[in-house]
Coordinates of C-alpha atoms and ligand atoms in Angstrom, one line a residue:
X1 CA -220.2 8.1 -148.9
X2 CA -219.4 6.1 -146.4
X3 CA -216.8 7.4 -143.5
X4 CA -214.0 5.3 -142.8
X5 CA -214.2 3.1 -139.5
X6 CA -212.2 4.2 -136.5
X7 CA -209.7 1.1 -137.2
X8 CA -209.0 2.2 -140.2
X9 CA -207.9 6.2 -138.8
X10 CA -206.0 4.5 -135.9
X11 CA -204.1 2.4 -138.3
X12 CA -203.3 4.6 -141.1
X13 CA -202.4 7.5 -138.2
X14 CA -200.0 5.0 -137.1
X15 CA -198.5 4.1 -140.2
X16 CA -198.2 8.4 -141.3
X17 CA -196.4 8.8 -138.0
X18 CA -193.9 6.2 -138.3
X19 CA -193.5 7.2 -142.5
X20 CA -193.2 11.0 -141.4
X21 CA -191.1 10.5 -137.9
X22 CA -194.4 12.2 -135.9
X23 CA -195.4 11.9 -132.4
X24 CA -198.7 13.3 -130.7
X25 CA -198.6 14.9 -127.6
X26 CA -202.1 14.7 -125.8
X27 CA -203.6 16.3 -123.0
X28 CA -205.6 14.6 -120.5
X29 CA -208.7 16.6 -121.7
X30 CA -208.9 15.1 -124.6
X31 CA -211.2 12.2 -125.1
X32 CA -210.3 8.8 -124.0
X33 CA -209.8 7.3 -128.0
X34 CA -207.5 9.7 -128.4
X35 CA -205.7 9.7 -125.6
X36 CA -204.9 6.0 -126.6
X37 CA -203.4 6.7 -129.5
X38 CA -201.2 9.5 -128.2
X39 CA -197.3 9.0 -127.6
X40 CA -197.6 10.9 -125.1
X41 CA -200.2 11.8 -122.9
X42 CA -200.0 14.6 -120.0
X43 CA -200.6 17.8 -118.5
X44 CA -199.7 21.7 -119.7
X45 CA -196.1 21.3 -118.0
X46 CA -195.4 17.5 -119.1
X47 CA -196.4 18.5 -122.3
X48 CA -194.3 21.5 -122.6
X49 CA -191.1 19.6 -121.0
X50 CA -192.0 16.4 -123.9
X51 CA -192.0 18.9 -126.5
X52 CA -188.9 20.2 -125.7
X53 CA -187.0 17.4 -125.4
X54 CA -187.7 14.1 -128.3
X55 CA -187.0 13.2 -131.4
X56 CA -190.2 13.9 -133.7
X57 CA -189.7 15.8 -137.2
X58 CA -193.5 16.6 -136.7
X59 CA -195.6 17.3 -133.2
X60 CA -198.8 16.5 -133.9
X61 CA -200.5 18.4 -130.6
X62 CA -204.0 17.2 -129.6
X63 CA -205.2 20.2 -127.2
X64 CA -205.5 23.4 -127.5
X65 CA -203.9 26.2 -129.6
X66 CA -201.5 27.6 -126.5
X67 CA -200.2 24.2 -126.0
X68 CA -199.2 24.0 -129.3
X69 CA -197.3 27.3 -129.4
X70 CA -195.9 26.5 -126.8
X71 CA -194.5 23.5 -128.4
X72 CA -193.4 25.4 -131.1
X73 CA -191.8 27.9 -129.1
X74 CA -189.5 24.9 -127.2
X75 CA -188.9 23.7 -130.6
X76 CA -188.9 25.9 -133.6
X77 CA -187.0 23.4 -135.9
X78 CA -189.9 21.2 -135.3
X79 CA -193.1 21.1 -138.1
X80 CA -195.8 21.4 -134.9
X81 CA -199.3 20.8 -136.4
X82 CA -203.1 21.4 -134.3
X83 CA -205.5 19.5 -136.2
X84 CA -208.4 22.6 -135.7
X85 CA -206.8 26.0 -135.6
X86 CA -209.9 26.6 -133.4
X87 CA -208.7 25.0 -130.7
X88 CA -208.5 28.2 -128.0
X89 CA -209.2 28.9 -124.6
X90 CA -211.7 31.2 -122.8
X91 CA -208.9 32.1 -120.3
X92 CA -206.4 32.9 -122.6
X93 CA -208.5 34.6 -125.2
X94 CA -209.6 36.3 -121.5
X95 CA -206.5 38.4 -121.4
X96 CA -205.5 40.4 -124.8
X97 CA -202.4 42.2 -125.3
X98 CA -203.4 45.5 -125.7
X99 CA -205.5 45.4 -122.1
X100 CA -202.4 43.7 -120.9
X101 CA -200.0 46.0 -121.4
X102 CA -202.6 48.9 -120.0
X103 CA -202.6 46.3 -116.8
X104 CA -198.8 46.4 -116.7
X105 CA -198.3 49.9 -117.0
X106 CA -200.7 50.8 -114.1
X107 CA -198.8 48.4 -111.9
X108 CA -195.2 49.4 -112.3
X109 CA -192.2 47.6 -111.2
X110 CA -193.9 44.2 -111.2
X111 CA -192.6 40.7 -111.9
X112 CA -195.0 39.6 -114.6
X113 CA -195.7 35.4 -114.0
X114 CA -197.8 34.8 -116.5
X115 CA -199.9 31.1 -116.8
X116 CA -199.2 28.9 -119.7
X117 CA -202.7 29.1 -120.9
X118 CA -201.8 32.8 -122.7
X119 CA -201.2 33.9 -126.2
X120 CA -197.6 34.1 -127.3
X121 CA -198.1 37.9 -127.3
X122 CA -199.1 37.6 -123.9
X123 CA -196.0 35.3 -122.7
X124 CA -193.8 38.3 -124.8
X125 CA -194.7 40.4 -122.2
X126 CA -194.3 38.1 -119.3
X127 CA -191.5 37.5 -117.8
X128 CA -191.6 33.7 -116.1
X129 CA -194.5 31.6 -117.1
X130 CA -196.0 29.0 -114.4
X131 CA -198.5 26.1 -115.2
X132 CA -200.6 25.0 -112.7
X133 CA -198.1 22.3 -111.7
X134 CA -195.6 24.5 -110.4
X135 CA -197.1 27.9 -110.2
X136 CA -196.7 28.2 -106.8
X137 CA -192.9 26.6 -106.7
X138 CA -192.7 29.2 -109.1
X139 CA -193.7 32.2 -107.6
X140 CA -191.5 31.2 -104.4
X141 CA -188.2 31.0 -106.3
X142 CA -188.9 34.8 -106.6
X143 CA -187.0 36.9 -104.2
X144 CA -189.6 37.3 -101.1
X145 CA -189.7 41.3 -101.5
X146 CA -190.8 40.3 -105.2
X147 CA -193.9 42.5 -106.5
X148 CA -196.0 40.2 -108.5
X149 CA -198.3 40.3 -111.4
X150 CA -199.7 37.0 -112.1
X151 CA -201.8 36.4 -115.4
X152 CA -204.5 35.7 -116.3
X153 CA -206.7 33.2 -114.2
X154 CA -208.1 35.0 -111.0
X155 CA -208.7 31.8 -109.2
X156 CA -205.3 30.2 -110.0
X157 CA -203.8 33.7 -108.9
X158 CA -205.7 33.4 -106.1
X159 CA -205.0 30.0 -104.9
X160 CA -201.3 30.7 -105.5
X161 CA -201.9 34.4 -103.6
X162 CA -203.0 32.9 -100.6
X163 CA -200.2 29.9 -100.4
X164 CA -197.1 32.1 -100.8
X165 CA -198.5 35.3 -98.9
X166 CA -196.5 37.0 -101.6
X167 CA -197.3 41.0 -102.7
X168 CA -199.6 39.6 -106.3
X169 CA -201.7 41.6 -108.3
X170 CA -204.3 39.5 -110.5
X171 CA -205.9 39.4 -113.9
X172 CA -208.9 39.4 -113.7
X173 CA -209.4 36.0 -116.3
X174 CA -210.8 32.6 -115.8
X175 CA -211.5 29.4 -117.6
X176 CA -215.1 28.6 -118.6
X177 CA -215.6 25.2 -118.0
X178 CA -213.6 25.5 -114.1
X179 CA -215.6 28.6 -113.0
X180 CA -219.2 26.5 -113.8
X181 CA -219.0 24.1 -110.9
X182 CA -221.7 24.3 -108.9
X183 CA -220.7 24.0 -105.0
X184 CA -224.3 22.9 -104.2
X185 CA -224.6 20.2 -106.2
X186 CA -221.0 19.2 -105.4
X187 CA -222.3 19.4 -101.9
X188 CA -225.7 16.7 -102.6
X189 CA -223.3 14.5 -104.8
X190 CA -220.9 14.4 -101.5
X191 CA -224.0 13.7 -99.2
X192 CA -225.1 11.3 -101.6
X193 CA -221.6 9.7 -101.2
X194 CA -219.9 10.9 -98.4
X195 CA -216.9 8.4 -98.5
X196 CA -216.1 10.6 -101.9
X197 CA -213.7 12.9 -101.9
X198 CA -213.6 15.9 -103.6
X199 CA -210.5 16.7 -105.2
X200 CA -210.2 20.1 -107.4
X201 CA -208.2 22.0 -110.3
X202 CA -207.1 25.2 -108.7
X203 CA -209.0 27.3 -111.6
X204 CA -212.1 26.7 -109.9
X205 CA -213.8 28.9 -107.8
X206 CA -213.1 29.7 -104.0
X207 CA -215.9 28.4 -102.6
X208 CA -215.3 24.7 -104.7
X209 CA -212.2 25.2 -103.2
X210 CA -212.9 25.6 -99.8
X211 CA -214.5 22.0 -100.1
X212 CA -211.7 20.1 -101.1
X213 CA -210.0 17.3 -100.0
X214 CA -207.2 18.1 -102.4
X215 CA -206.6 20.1 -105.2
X216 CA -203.7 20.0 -107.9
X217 CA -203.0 20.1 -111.5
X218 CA -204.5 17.5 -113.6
X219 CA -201.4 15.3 -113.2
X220 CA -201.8 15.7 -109.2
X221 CA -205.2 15.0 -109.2
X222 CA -204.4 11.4 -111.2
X223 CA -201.3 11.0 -108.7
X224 CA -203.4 11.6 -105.9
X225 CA -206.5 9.1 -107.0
X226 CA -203.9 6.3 -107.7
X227 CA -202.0 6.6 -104.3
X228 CA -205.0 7.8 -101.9
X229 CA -206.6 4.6 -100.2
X230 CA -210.0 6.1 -100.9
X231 CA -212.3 4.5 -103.1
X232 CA -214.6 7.2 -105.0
X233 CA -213.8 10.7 -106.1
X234 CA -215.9 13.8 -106.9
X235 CA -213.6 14.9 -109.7
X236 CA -214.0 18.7 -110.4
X237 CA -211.8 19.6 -113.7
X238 CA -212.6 18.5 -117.1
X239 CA -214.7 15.0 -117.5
X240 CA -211.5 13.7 -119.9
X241 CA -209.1 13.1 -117.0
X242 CA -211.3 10.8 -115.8
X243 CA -210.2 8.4 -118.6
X244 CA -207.0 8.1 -117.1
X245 CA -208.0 7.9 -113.4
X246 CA -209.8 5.1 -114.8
X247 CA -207.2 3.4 -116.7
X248 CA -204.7 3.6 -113.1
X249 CA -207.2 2.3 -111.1
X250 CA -210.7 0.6 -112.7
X251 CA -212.2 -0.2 -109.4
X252 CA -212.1 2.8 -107.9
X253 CA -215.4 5.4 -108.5
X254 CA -214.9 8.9 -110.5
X255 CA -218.3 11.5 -110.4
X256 CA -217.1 14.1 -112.3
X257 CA -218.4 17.8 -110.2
X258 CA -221.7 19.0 -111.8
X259 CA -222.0 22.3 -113.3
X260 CA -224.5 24.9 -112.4
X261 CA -226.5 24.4 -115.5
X262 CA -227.2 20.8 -115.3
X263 CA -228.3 21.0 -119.3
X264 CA -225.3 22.6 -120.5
X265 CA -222.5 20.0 -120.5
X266 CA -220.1 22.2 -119.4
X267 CA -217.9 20.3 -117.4
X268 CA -216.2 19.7 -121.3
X269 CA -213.9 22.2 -122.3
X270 CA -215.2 23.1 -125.9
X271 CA -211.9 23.7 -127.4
X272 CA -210.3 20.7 -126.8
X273 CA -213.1 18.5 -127.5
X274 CA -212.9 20.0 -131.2
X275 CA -209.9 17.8 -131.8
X276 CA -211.5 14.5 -133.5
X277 CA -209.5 11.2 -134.5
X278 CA -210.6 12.2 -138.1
X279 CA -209.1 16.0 -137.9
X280 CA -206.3 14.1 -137.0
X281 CA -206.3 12.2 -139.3
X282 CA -206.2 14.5 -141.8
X283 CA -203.5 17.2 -140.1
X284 CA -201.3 14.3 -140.1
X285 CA -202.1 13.6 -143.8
X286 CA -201.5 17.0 -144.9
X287 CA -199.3 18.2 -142.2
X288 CA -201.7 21.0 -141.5
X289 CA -202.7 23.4 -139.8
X290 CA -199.2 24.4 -139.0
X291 CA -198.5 26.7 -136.2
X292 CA -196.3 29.3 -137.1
X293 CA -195.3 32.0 -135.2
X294 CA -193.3 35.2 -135.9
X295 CA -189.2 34.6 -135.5
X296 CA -189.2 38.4 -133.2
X297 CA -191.9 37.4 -131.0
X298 CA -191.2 33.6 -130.9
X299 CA -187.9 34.4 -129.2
X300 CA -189.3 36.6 -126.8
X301 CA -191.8 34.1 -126.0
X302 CA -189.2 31.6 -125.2
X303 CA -187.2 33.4 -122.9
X304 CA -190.2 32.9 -119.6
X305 CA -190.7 29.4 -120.8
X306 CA -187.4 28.2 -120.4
X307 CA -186.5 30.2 -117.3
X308 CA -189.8 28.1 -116.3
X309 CA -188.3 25.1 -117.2
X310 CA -185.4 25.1 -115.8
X311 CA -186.5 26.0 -111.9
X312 CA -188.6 23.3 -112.5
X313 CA -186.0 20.8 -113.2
X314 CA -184.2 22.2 -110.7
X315 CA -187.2 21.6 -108.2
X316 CA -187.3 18.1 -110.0
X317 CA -191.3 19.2 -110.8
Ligands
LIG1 P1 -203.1 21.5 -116.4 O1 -201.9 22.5 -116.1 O2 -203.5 20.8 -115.2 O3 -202.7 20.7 -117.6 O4 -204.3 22.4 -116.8 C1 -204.4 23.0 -118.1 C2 -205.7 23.6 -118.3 O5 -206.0 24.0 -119.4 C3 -206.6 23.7 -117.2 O6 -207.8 24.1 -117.6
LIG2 FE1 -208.7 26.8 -121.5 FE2 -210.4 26.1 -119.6 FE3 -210.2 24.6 -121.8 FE4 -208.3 24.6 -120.0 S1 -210.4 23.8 -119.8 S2 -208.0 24.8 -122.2 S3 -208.3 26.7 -119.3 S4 -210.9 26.8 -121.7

């Protein structure tokens, strides 16, 4: 049988979302065609604050599966749908509850600030979540005396640790496509092209971040390609942000970082990249998979998001 063209899926996805009053929310690590087709496209925090606030009966999410709780968590009315339920995340699948709550009772007393990319059992037990936009706003609102837990990427902890010079105790989690940049072959790609700069996500590693001209959350890094005056960019976070850096400003140069095993691809986060124009397709068709999450839990869940949200809006993050 033939497979339909990808006209055809971009056409009839926009006919099903205007017939079924659907949006899709995209984040930047998806790939470019599907990025286009999004209403909105972003990272974790944008996403979260989109989801919150629009008028969709249906969020179609293309990412992963914590983005889309999350979504459903901000908006429970809301039908949200994740066209592969497989979807995860290495760091959040890094931290499960019942080692979570060990981790909390040996550290008594402590302000759990949990990141976004965590299960909804692990945002339960949490109580502010942070994304990597505003993780370290975040952890400042806290009261300076504040004993911190922060969950569960050990190089965002870290990165956040040594900016505040707050009292934080870290899980030990991290992300498997941010922790595989190689610093030497970041190092030859910069000496190859030393006007480059290299900017970095704050899950990588300390020694990629040592290097850095800037690092920031995938929206920063975009902000800071289209204002910097600079011309090329070692780029070290997922390959699909480079699709909007690219968008913003064509003429400038993008290398995305290398990983330390040059055969294994792995600057692609595997999880999102299960997310196809023809899963969506078909999620939209049949308005499935459907997130749903348990009423108890969900509301307990919600509680760190919003308090999340609104010092961010406060901050005017
Ligand atoms: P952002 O907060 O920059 O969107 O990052 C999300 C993520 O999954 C990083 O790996
Ligand atoms: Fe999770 Fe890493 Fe993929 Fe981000 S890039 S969704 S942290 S596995």
């Amino acid at each position: 049988m033939k497979m339909p063209s990808s006209e055809y899926y971009i056409s009839e996805i926009a006919r099903m979302k205007a017939e079924k009053n659907a949006i899709i929310l995209a984040h930047y690590y998806q790939t470019g065609d599907i990025q286009d087709i999004a209403d909105f496209v972003g990272d974790s925090l944008a996403l979260s604050q989109k989801a919150a606030s629009n008028n969709a009966d249906i969020i179609l999410f293309a990412g992963v599966k914590f983005m889309a709780e999350t979504a459903k968590i901000l908006a429970p009315g809301k039908k949200v749908i994740l066209p592969d339920i497989n979807a995860g995340c290495s760091l959040a699948d890094s931290c499960k509850p019942v080692d979570f709550r060990k981790f909390k009772d040996n550290n008594p007393g402590r302000t759990v600030v949990s990141y976004v990319n965590t299960s909804v059992e692990i945002k339960a037990l949490s109580d502010i979540i942070c994304t990597s936009s505003n993780a370290v706003q975040i952890v400042e609102s806290l009261p300076l005396d504040e004993k911190i837990i922060f969950a569960p990427d050990r190089n965002l902890g870290n990165f956040v640790l040594n900016k505040t010079g707050r009292d934080i105790v870290v899980w030990n989690g991290t992300c498997h496509v941010h922790e595989e940049f190689s610093l030497e072959a970041i190092l030859k790609l910069k000496k190859e092209n030393p006007e480059a700069k290299i900017i970095v996500h704050p899950e990588c590693e300390l020694p990629v971040r040592m290097v850095a001209d800037f690092i920031g959350s995938t929206s920063a890094l975009l902000k800071f390609t289209q204002k910097d005056t600079g011309k090329s960019y070692i780029v070290a976070t997922e390959v699909g942000i480079i699709h909007q850096m690219k968008k913003e400003n064509p003429d400038k140069l993008y290398f995305p970082a290398p990983p330390k095993d040059s055969t294994c691809g792995c600057s692609e986060c595997n999880f999102m990249k299960l997310i196809t124009m023809e899963k969506i397709y078909n999620s939209l068709l049949n308005e499935k998979p459907e997130i749903i999450i348990n009423k108890n839990i969900l509301i307990k869940a919600q509680k760190p998001i919003k308090r999340m949200l609104e010092i961010s809006a406060k901050l005017g993050i």
